[in-house]
Coordinates of C-alpha atoms in Angstrom, one line a residue:
Chain A
M4 CA -22.2 205.1 77.0
G5 CA -20.1 208.2 77.5
S6 CA -16.8 208.2 79.4
I7 CA -17.3 208.4 83.1
G8 CA -16.8 211.8 84.6
E9 CA -14.3 212.6 87.4
S10 CA -17.0 212.8 90.1
D11 CA -18.4 209.4 89.0
K12 CA -15.0 207.9 89.1
Y13 CA -14.5 209.3 92.6
L14 CA -17.7 207.8 93.8
L15 CA -16.9 204.5 92.2
N16 CA -13.5 204.4 93.9
R17 CA -15.0 205.4 97.2
H18 CA -17.5 202.6 97.0
Q19 CA -14.9 200.0 96.1
E20 CA -12.7 201.2 99.0
N21 CA -15.5 200.9 101.5
H22 CA -16.3 197.5 100.2
F23 CA -12.6 196.5 100.6
T24 CA -12.2 197.9 104.1
A25 CA -15.3 196.2 105.6
G26 CA -14.1 192.9 104.1
E27 CA -10.6 193.4 105.4
I28 CA -11.7 194.3 108.9
V29 CA -13.8 191.1 109.0
R30 CA -10.8 189.2 107.7
D31 CA -8.6 190.6 110.4
I32 CA -11.1 189.8 113.2
I33 CA -11.3 186.2 111.8
I34 CA -7.5 185.9 111.8
G35 CA -7.2 187.3 115.4
V36 CA -10.1 185.4 117.0
S37 CA -9.2 182.1 115.2
D38 CA -5.8 181.9 116.8
G39 CA -6.8 183.7 120.0
L40 CA -9.5 181.2 120.8
T41 CA -7.4 178.2 119.8
V42 CA -3.8 178.6 121.0
P43 CA -4.3 179.9 124.6
F44 CA -7.0 177.3 125.0
A45 CA -4.7 174.5 123.8
L46 CA -1.8 175.8 125.9
A47 CA -3.9 175.9 129.0
A48 CA -5.4 172.5 128.3
G49 CA -2.0 171.0 127.7
L50 CA -0.6 172.4 130.9
S51 CA -3.6 171.3 132.9
G52 CA -2.8 167.7 131.8
A53 CA 0.8 168.2 133.1
N54 CA -0.2 168.8 136.8
V55 CA 0.5 172.5 136.7
S56 CA -1.4 174.8 139.0
S57 CA -4.1 177.2 137.8
S58 CA -1.7 180.1 138.7
I59 CA 1.1 178.9 136.4
I60 CA -1.4 178.1 133.7
L61 CA -2.9 181.6 133.9
T62 CA 0.6 183.1 133.9
A63 CA 1.6 181.1 130.8
G64 CA -1.8 181.8 129.1
I65 CA -1.8 185.5 129.7
A66 CA 1.9 185.8 128.7
E67 CA 1.2 183.9 125.5
V68 CA -1.8 186.1 124.7
A69 CA 0.3 189.3 125.2
A70 CA 3.1 187.9 123.1
G71 CA 0.8 186.6 120.4
A72 CA -1.2 189.8 120.1
I73 CA 2.0 191.8 119.7
S74 CA 3.6 189.4 117.3
M75 CA 0.5 189.2 115.1
G76 CA -0.3 192.9 115.5
L77 CA 3.1 194.4 115.0
G78 CA 3.9 191.8 112.4
G79 CA 0.7 192.6 110.5
Y80 CA 1.5 196.3 110.7
L81 CA 5.0 196.0 109.3
A82 CA 3.7 193.6 106.6
A83 CA 1.1 196.2 105.5
K84 CA 3.7 199.0 105.6
S85 CA 6.0 196.9 103.5
E86 CA 3.2 196.3 100.9
A87 CA 2.6 200.0 100.8
D88 CA 6.3 200.6 100.2
H89 CA 6.3 197.9 97.5
Y90 CA 3.3 199.6 95.8
A91 CA 5.1 203.0 95.9
R92 CA 8.2 201.5 94.4
E93 CA 6.4 199.7 91.6
L94 CA 4.4 202.9 90.9
R95 CA 7.6 204.9 90.5
R96 CA 9.0 202.2 88.2
E97 CA 6.0 202.0 86.0
Q98 CA 5.9 205.8 85.8
E99 CA 9.5 205.8 84.7
E100 CA 8.9 203.1 82.1
I101 CA 5.9 205.0 80.7
D102 CA 8.1 208.1 80.5
T103 CA 11.2 206.5 79.0
I104 CA 10.1 203.4 77.1
P105 CA 6.5 204.1 76.1
D106 CA 6.6 201.7 73.1
T107 CA 7.5 198.8 75.4
E108 CA 4.8 199.7 77.8
A109 CA 2.3 200.0 74.9
A110 CA 3.3 196.5 73.8
E111 CA 2.6 195.2 77.3
V112 CA -0.9 196.6 77.2
A113 CA -1.3 194.9 73.8
E114 CA 0.0 191.7 75.3
I115 CA -2.5 191.9 78.2
L116 CA -5.5 192.4 75.9
A117 CA -4.2 189.8 73.4
E118 CA -4.3 187.2 76.1
Y119 CA -8.1 187.5 75.9
G120 CA -8.2 186.8 72.2
V121 CA -8.5 190.4 71.2
E122 CA -6.9 191.2 67.8
P123 CA -4.5 194.1 67.2
H124 CA -7.0 196.1 65.1
E125 CA -9.4 195.7 68.0
Y126 CA -7.1 196.6 70.9
G127 CA -5.2 199.2 69.0
P128 CA -7.5 202.1 69.7
V129 CA -7.5 201.2 73.4
V130 CA -3.7 201.3 73.6
N131 CA -3.7 204.6 71.8
A132 CA -6.3 206.0 74.2
L133 CA -4.2 205.0 77.2
R134 CA -1.0 206.5 75.6
K135 CA -2.8 209.8 75.4
N136 CA -3.8 209.7 79.1
P137 CA -0.6 209.1 81.2
Q138 CA -2.4 209.0 84.5
A139 CA -5.0 206.4 83.3
W140 CA -2.2 204.5 81.6
L141 CA -0.3 204.3 84.9
D142 CA -3.4 203.1 86.8
F143 CA -4.1 200.5 84.1
M144 CA -0.5 199.1 84.3
M145 CA -0.6 199.0 88.1
K146 CA -3.9 197.1 88.1
F147 CA -3.8 194.9 85.0
E148 CA -0.1 194.2 84.6
L149 CA 1.0 194.1 88.2
G150 CA -2.3 193.3 89.9
L151 CA -1.6 195.9 92.6
E152 CA -4.3 197.9 94.4
K153 CA -3.4 201.3 96.0
P154 CA -3.2 200.6 99.7
D155 CA -5.0 202.8 102.1
P156 CA -2.4 204.4 104.5
K157 CA -4.8 204.0 107.4
R158 CA -5.2 200.3 106.9
A159 CA -1.8 199.2 108.3
L160 CA -2.6 200.6 111.8
Q161 CA -6.3 199.6 111.6
S162 CA -5.3 196.0 110.6
A163 CA -2.7 195.7 113.4
L164 CA -5.1 196.9 116.1
T165 CA -8.0 194.8 114.8
I166 CA -5.9 191.6 114.8
A167 CA -4.3 192.3 118.2
I168 CA -7.5 193.1 120.0
A169 CA -9.3 190.2 118.4
Y170 CA -6.5 187.9 119.6
V171 CA -6.7 189.2 123.1
L172 CA -10.5 188.9 123.3
G173 CA -10.3 185.4 121.8
G174 CA -7.6 184.4 124.3
L175 CA -9.4 185.6 127.3
V176 CA -12.3 183.3 126.8
P177 CA -10.5 180.0 127.6
L178 CA -8.4 181.6 130.3
L179 CA -11.1 183.2 132.4
P180 CA -12.0 179.9 134.1
Y181 CA -8.5 179.7 135.4
V182 CA -8.9 183.1 137.1
F183 CA -11.8 181.8 139.1
I184 CA -11.1 178.2 139.6
A185 CA -7.9 177.3 141.5
V186 CA -7.8 173.6 140.7
A187 CA -6.4 173.3 137.2
R188 CA -8.3 170.2 136.3
K189 CA -11.7 171.7 137.3
A190 CA -10.8 175.0 135.5
L191 CA -10.0 172.9 132.5
V192 CA -13.5 171.4 132.3
A193 CA -15.0 174.9 132.4
S194 CA -12.5 176.2 129.9
I195 CA -13.3 173.3 127.5
M196 CA -17.0 174.1 127.7
V197 CA -16.8 177.8 127.2
T198 CA -14.2 177.5 124.5
I199 CA -16.0 174.9 122.4
L200 CA -19.1 177.0 122.6
A201 CA -17.1 180.1 121.6
L202 CA -15.5 178.2 118.7
L203 CA -18.8 177.0 117.5
I204 CA -20.4 180.4 117.6
F205 CA -17.3 182.1 116.1
G206 CA -17.1 179.4 113.4
F207 CA -20.7 179.9 112.5
A208 CA -20.3 183.7 112.3
K209 CA -17.2 183.2 110.2
G210 CA -19.0 181.0 107.8
Y211 CA -21.9 183.4 107.6
F212 CA -19.6 186.4 106.8
T213 CA -17.4 184.6 104.3
G214 CA -20.3 183.0 102.4
N215 CA -19.4 179.4 103.5
K216 CA -21.9 177.0 105.1
P217 CA -22.1 178.3 108.7
V218 CA -22.8 174.9 110.3
W219 CA -19.9 173.2 108.6
S220 CA -17.7 176.2 109.4
A221 CA -18.7 176.0 113.1
L222 CA -17.8 172.3 113.2
Q223 CA -14.4 172.9 111.4
T224 CA -13.5 175.7 113.8
A225 CA -14.3 173.6 116.9
L226 CA -12.4 170.7 115.4
I227 CA -9.2 172.7 114.9
G228 CA -9.5 173.8 118.5
A229 CA -9.9 170.1 119.6
I230 CA -7.0 168.9 117.5
A231 CA -4.7 171.8 118.6
S232 CA -5.5 171.1 122.3
A233 CA -5.1 167.4 121.9
A234 CA -1.7 168.0 120.3
A235 CA -0.7 170.4 123.1
F236 CA -1.9 168.0 125.7
G237 CA 0.0 165.1 124.1
M238 CA 3.2 167.2 123.8
A239 CA 2.9 168.4 127.4
K240 CA 2.5 164.8 128.7
A241 CA 5.5 163.8 126.5
V242 CA 7.7 166.5 127.8
Q243 CA 6.7 165.9 131.4
G244 CA 7.4 162.2 130.9
W245 CA 11.1 162.8 130.0
Chain B
M4 CA 1.7 191.8 66.9
G5 CA -0.6 188.8 66.1
S6 CA -2.8 187.2 68.7
I7 CA -1.0 184.9 71.0
G8 CA -1.5 181.2 70.2
E9 CA -2.8 178.6 72.6
S10 CA 0.6 177.2 73.4
D11 CA 2.1 180.6 74.1
K12 CA -0.8 181.4 76.3
Y13 CA -0.2 178.2 78.2
L14 CA 3.5 179.0 78.6
L15 CA 2.6 182.5 79.8
N16 CA 0.2 181.2 82.4
R17 CA 2.6 178.5 83.6
H18 CA 5.3 181.2 84.1
Q19 CA 3.0 183.4 86.0
E20 CA 1.9 180.5 88.2
N21 CA 5.4 179.5 89.1
H22 CA 6.2 183.1 89.8
F23 CA 3.2 183.3 92.1
T24 CA 3.9 180.0 93.9
A25 CA 7.6 180.9 94.8
G26 CA 6.4 184.2 96.2
E27 CA 3.6 182.5 98.1
I28 CA 6.0 179.9 99.6
V29 CA 8.3 182.6 100.8
R30 CA 5.4 184.5 102.2
D31 CA 4.2 181.4 104.2
I32 CA 7.7 180.8 105.5
I33 CA 7.9 184.4 106.7
I34 CA 4.5 184.1 108.4
G35 CA 5.4 180.9 110.1
V36 CA 8.9 181.8 111.3
S37 CA 7.9 185.3 112.3
D38 CA 5.4 184.1 114.9
G39 CA 7.3 180.9 115.6
L40 CA 10.5 182.7 116.6
T41 CA 8.6 185.4 118.6
V42 CA 5.8 183.9 120.6
P43 CA 7.4 180.7 122.1
F44 CA 10.5 182.9 122.9
A45 CA 8.3 185.5 124.6
L46 CA 6.3 182.8 126.5
A47 CA 9.5 181.1 127.7
A48 CA 11.0 184.5 128.7
G49 CA 7.9 185.5 130.5
L50 CA 7.7 182.3 132.5
S51 CA 11.4 182.4 133.3
G52 CA 10.8 185.7 135.1
A53 CA 8.0 184.1 137.1
N54 CA 10.2 181.6 138.9
V55 CA 9.1 178.6 136.9
S56 CA 11.4 175.6 136.3
S57 CA 12.9 174.9 132.9
S58 CA 10.8 171.7 132.8
I59 CA 7.5 173.6 133.0
I60 CA 8.8 176.3 130.6
L61 CA 9.7 173.6 128.1
T62 CA 6.3 171.9 128.6
A63 CA 4.5 175.2 128.0
G64 CA 6.7 176.1 125.1
I65 CA 6.4 172.9 123.2
A66 CA 2.7 172.7 123.9
E67 CA 2.4 176.2 122.5
V68 CA 4.4 175.4 119.4
A69 CA 2.3 172.3 118.7
A70 CA -0.9 174.3 119.2
G71 CA 0.3 177.3 117.2
A72 CA 1.5 175.2 114.3
I73 CA -1.8 173.4 114.1
S74 CA -3.9 176.5 114.5
M75 CA -2.0 178.4 111.8
G76 CA -1.6 175.4 109.5
L77 CA -5.1 174.1 109.7
G78 CA -6.5 177.6 109.8
G79 CA -4.5 178.5 106.7
Y80 CA -5.6 175.3 104.9
L81 CA -9.3 176.0 105.5
A82 CA -8.9 179.6 104.5
A83 CA -7.3 178.6 101.3
K84 CA -10.0 176.0 100.6
S85 CA -12.6 178.6 101.4
E86 CA -11.0 181.0 98.9
A87 CA -11.1 178.2 96.3
D88 CA -14.8 177.6 96.9
H89 CA -15.4 181.3 96.7
Y90 CA -13.6 181.4 93.3
A91 CA -15.6 178.5 92.0
R92 CA -18.9 180.1 93.1
E93 CA -18.0 183.4 91.5
L94 CA -16.9 181.6 88.4
R95 CA -20.3 179.9 88.1
R96 CA -22.1 183.1 88.7
E97 CA -20.2 185.1 86.1
Q98 CA -20.7 182.2 83.6
E99 CA -24.4 182.3 84.3
E100 CA -24.5 186.1 83.8
I101 CA -22.6 185.8 80.6
D102 CA -25.1 183.2 79.4
T103 CA -28.3 184.9 80.5
I104 CA -27.6 188.7 80.6
P105 CA -24.8 189.2 78.1
D106 CA -25.7 192.8 77.4
T107 CA -25.3 193.7 81.1
E108 CA -21.9 191.9 81.2
A109 CA -20.8 193.7 78.1
A110 CA -21.8 197.0 79.7
E111 CA -19.6 196.0 82.7
V112 CA -16.6 195.5 80.4
A113 CA -17.3 198.9 78.9
E114 CA -17.4 200.4 82.4
I115 CA -14.1 198.9 83.3
L116 CA -12.4 200.2 80.3
A117 CA -14.1 203.6 80.5
E118 CA -12.6 204.1 83.9
Y119 CA -9.3 204.5 82.1
G120 CA -10.5 207.3 79.9
V121 CA -11.2 205.0 76.9
E122 CA -14.0 206.2 74.7
P123 CA -16.9 203.9 73.5
H124 CA -15.7 204.0 69.9
E125 CA -12.3 202.8 71.2
Y126 CA -13.4 200.1 73.6
G127 CA -16.3 198.9 71.4
P128 CA -14.2 196.5 69.3
V129 CA -12.6 195.0 72.4
V130 CA -16.1 194.4 74.0
N131 CA -17.2 192.7 70.8
A132 CA -14.1 190.6 70.6
L133 CA -14.8 189.3 74.1
R134 CA -18.5 188.7 73.3
K135 CA -17.4 186.3 70.5
N136 CA -15.0 184.4 72.8
P137 CA -17.0 183.3 75.9
Q138 CA -14.1 181.6 77.6
A139 CA -11.8 184.6 77.3
W140 CA -14.8 186.8 78.3
L141 CA -15.2 184.8 81.5
D142 CA -11.5 185.0 82.3
F143 CA -11.6 188.7 81.7
M144 CA -14.5 189.3 84.1
M145 CA -13.0 187.1 86.8
K146 CA -9.7 189.0 86.6
F147 CA -10.7 192.6 85.8
E148 CA -14.1 192.9 87.4
L149 CA -13.7 190.7 90.4
G150 CA -9.9 190.7 90.7
L151 CA -9.8 187.0 91.4
E152 CA -7.0 184.6 90.4
K153 CA -7.7 181.0 89.8
P154 CA -6.3 179.2 92.9
D155 CA -4.0 176.3 92.5
P156 CA -5.6 173.3 94.2
K157 CA -2.3 172.1 95.5
R158 CA -1.7 175.5 97.2
A159 CA -4.0 175.0 100.2
L160 CA -2.1 171.9 101.5
Q161 CA 1.3 173.4 100.5
S162 CA 0.5 176.6 102.3
A163 CA -0.6 174.8 105.5
L164 CA 2.4 172.6 105.7
T165 CA 4.8 175.4 105.0
I166 CA 3.4 177.7 107.7
A167 CA 3.1 174.8 110.2
I168 CA 6.7 173.6 109.7
A169 CA 8.1 177.1 109.6
Y170 CA 6.4 177.8 112.9
V171 CA 7.8 174.6 114.5
L172 CA 11.3 175.3 113.3
G173 CA 11.0 178.9 114.5
G174 CA 9.7 177.9 117.9
L175 CA 12.4 175.3 118.5
V176 CA 15.2 177.9 118.4
P177 CA 14.3 179.7 121.6
L178 CA 13.2 176.5 123.4
L179 CA 16.3 174.4 122.8
P180 CA 18.3 176.1 125.6
Y181 CA 15.7 175.0 128.1
V182 CA 16.2 171.3 127.0
F183 CA 19.9 171.5 128.0
I184 CA 19.9 174.0 130.9
A185 CA 17.8 173.1 133.9
V186 CA 18.0 176.5 135.7
A187 CA 15.4 178.6 133.9
R188 CA 17.2 181.9 134.4
K189 CA 20.4 180.6 132.9
A190 CA 18.5 179.0 130.0
L191 CA 16.8 182.3 129.5
V192 CA 20.1 184.0 128.9
A193 CA 21.1 181.5 126.3
S194 CA 17.6 181.6 124.8
I195 CA 17.8 185.4 124.5
M196 CA 21.1 185.2 122.7
V197 CA 20.2 182.6 120.1
T198 CA 16.8 184.1 119.5
I199 CA 18.0 187.6 119.0
L200 CA 20.5 186.3 116.6
A201 CA 17.9 184.2 114.8
L202 CA 15.5 187.2 114.6
L203 CA 18.2 189.4 113.1
I204 CA 19.2 186.8 110.6
F205 CA 15.6 186.0 109.7
G206 CA 14.7 189.7 109.5
F207 CA 17.6 190.3 107.2
A208 CA 16.6 187.5 104.9
K209 CA 12.9 188.6 105.0
G210 CA 14.0 192.1 103.9
Y211 CA 16.1 190.7 101.2
F212 CA 13.4 188.5 99.8
T213 CA 10.6 191.1 100.0
G214 CA 12.7 193.9 98.5
N215 CA 12.9 195.9 101.7
K216 CA 16.1 197.3 103.3
P217 CA 17.5 194.1 105.0
V218 CA 19.3 195.8 107.9
W219 CA 16.2 197.8 108.8
S220 CA 14.1 194.7 108.5
A221 CA 16.5 192.8 110.7
L222 CA 16.2 195.4 113.4
Q223 CA 12.4 195.6 113.2
T224 CA 12.1 191.9 113.5
A225 CA 14.4 191.7 116.5
L226 CA 12.5 194.7 118.0
I227 CA 9.1 192.9 117.7
G228 CA 10.6 189.9 119.5
A229 CA 11.9 192.2 122.3
I230 CA 8.6 194.0 122.7
A231 CA 6.6 190.8 122.7
S232 CA 8.9 189.2 125.3
A233 CA 8.9 192.3 127.5
A234 CA 5.1 192.3 127.4
A235 CA 5.0 188.6 128.2
F236 CA 7.5 189.1 131.0
G237 CA 5.5 192.0 132.4
M238 CA 2.2 190.1 132.2
A239 CA 3.7 187.1 133.8
K240 CA 5.1 189.2 136.7
A241 CA 1.7 190.9 137.0
V242 CA -0.2 187.6 137.2
Q243 CA 2.2 186.1 139.6
G244 CA 1.9 189.2 141.8
W245 CA -1.9 188.7 142.3

């Protein structure tokens, strides 16, 4: 098998990147919808048990959705940017080490391969091949020593918007009944029904996309919603009781 | 450099695992406190602008903290468990491929090394060394083909508890003024002061621990809090205005 040409390498990388991006978008949707369906629902349910009007519950719910979407979205954006900066710093440092202390870096490559039971006379040629190809050597160190993937600059913004929008859409599901039903306890009943349904459907889809048993995932997701709202309900009653 | 003995390998792995765990605990604290400081603060601020009593704000805030901690904690726990299941499945699959189609797996090792400009006569001995050591071969494929690290079974619970507790502690900071000050608008002023201070301090610490400029991180973190609460305030006013 000959060495892979530049164009093949390019195609291989593009394929891996697309594979990563689709998986990451699904992951961000899961993160956003999971919390978006659960927390606003629990908050509204908790307040409903505390004799608060639909109007106040809607106010609280929509304020929480706005705050949550921004916190998760902007927070996710800055975290991704910070990872990109971290990668750039580590890249510069590895490059410097390759330039100034190549023997130490070569020894690190040897150490990595030796971990897999490869003998010096076996990994020697590989180390030498890398030493002759500084760009490949740098890529090797970034991936195999540091375990870092080159982040896509578009991902930070993409991730933030995906999470934020998913959170808003998730949050609207349990809150819409309070728009149409003025009596909180009645709106609560409708909210419980649509939200449990949404949690089951979403949990099923989540299991399907992540390769976990969808029915079990659906039940787990609905259960988290139930536990979170029971806790919110209990805390709201407790606070009102003071 | 001779091949690394079993005990050295064990020490190397233990060191790496401790390194990972400390970083992951810090990451979980950052995730929990970031949202915990921001969302309950924004919710309380938003409701304060909507002429709601301190009592209701506290009810909503504490209900939200309970719901958020459970959603993030339980959600994080299940996500970690799901990753562990995924790793176990991929491990079984790779083991099976090594047992039943070793030539294909060997070709995959060759392809991985060839990406770094290593010629067949150079990587050949490495591939053969791996073929003779099925356990090392399996570890190599898991790490270098699939990029998967063996998850620590304790981590799922550890991660869940860390995020949940961090969220609760973060959320209590902006809510405590509402415990002591009955007039919501006055409590809001105190809440703004303590929360901005907490956001700045936390942002600074976050920057310090993640290797980003701490002052810039402090300002960014406080800014997210400000934007989230402005949005919550605006949404609350809008909903009340209907």
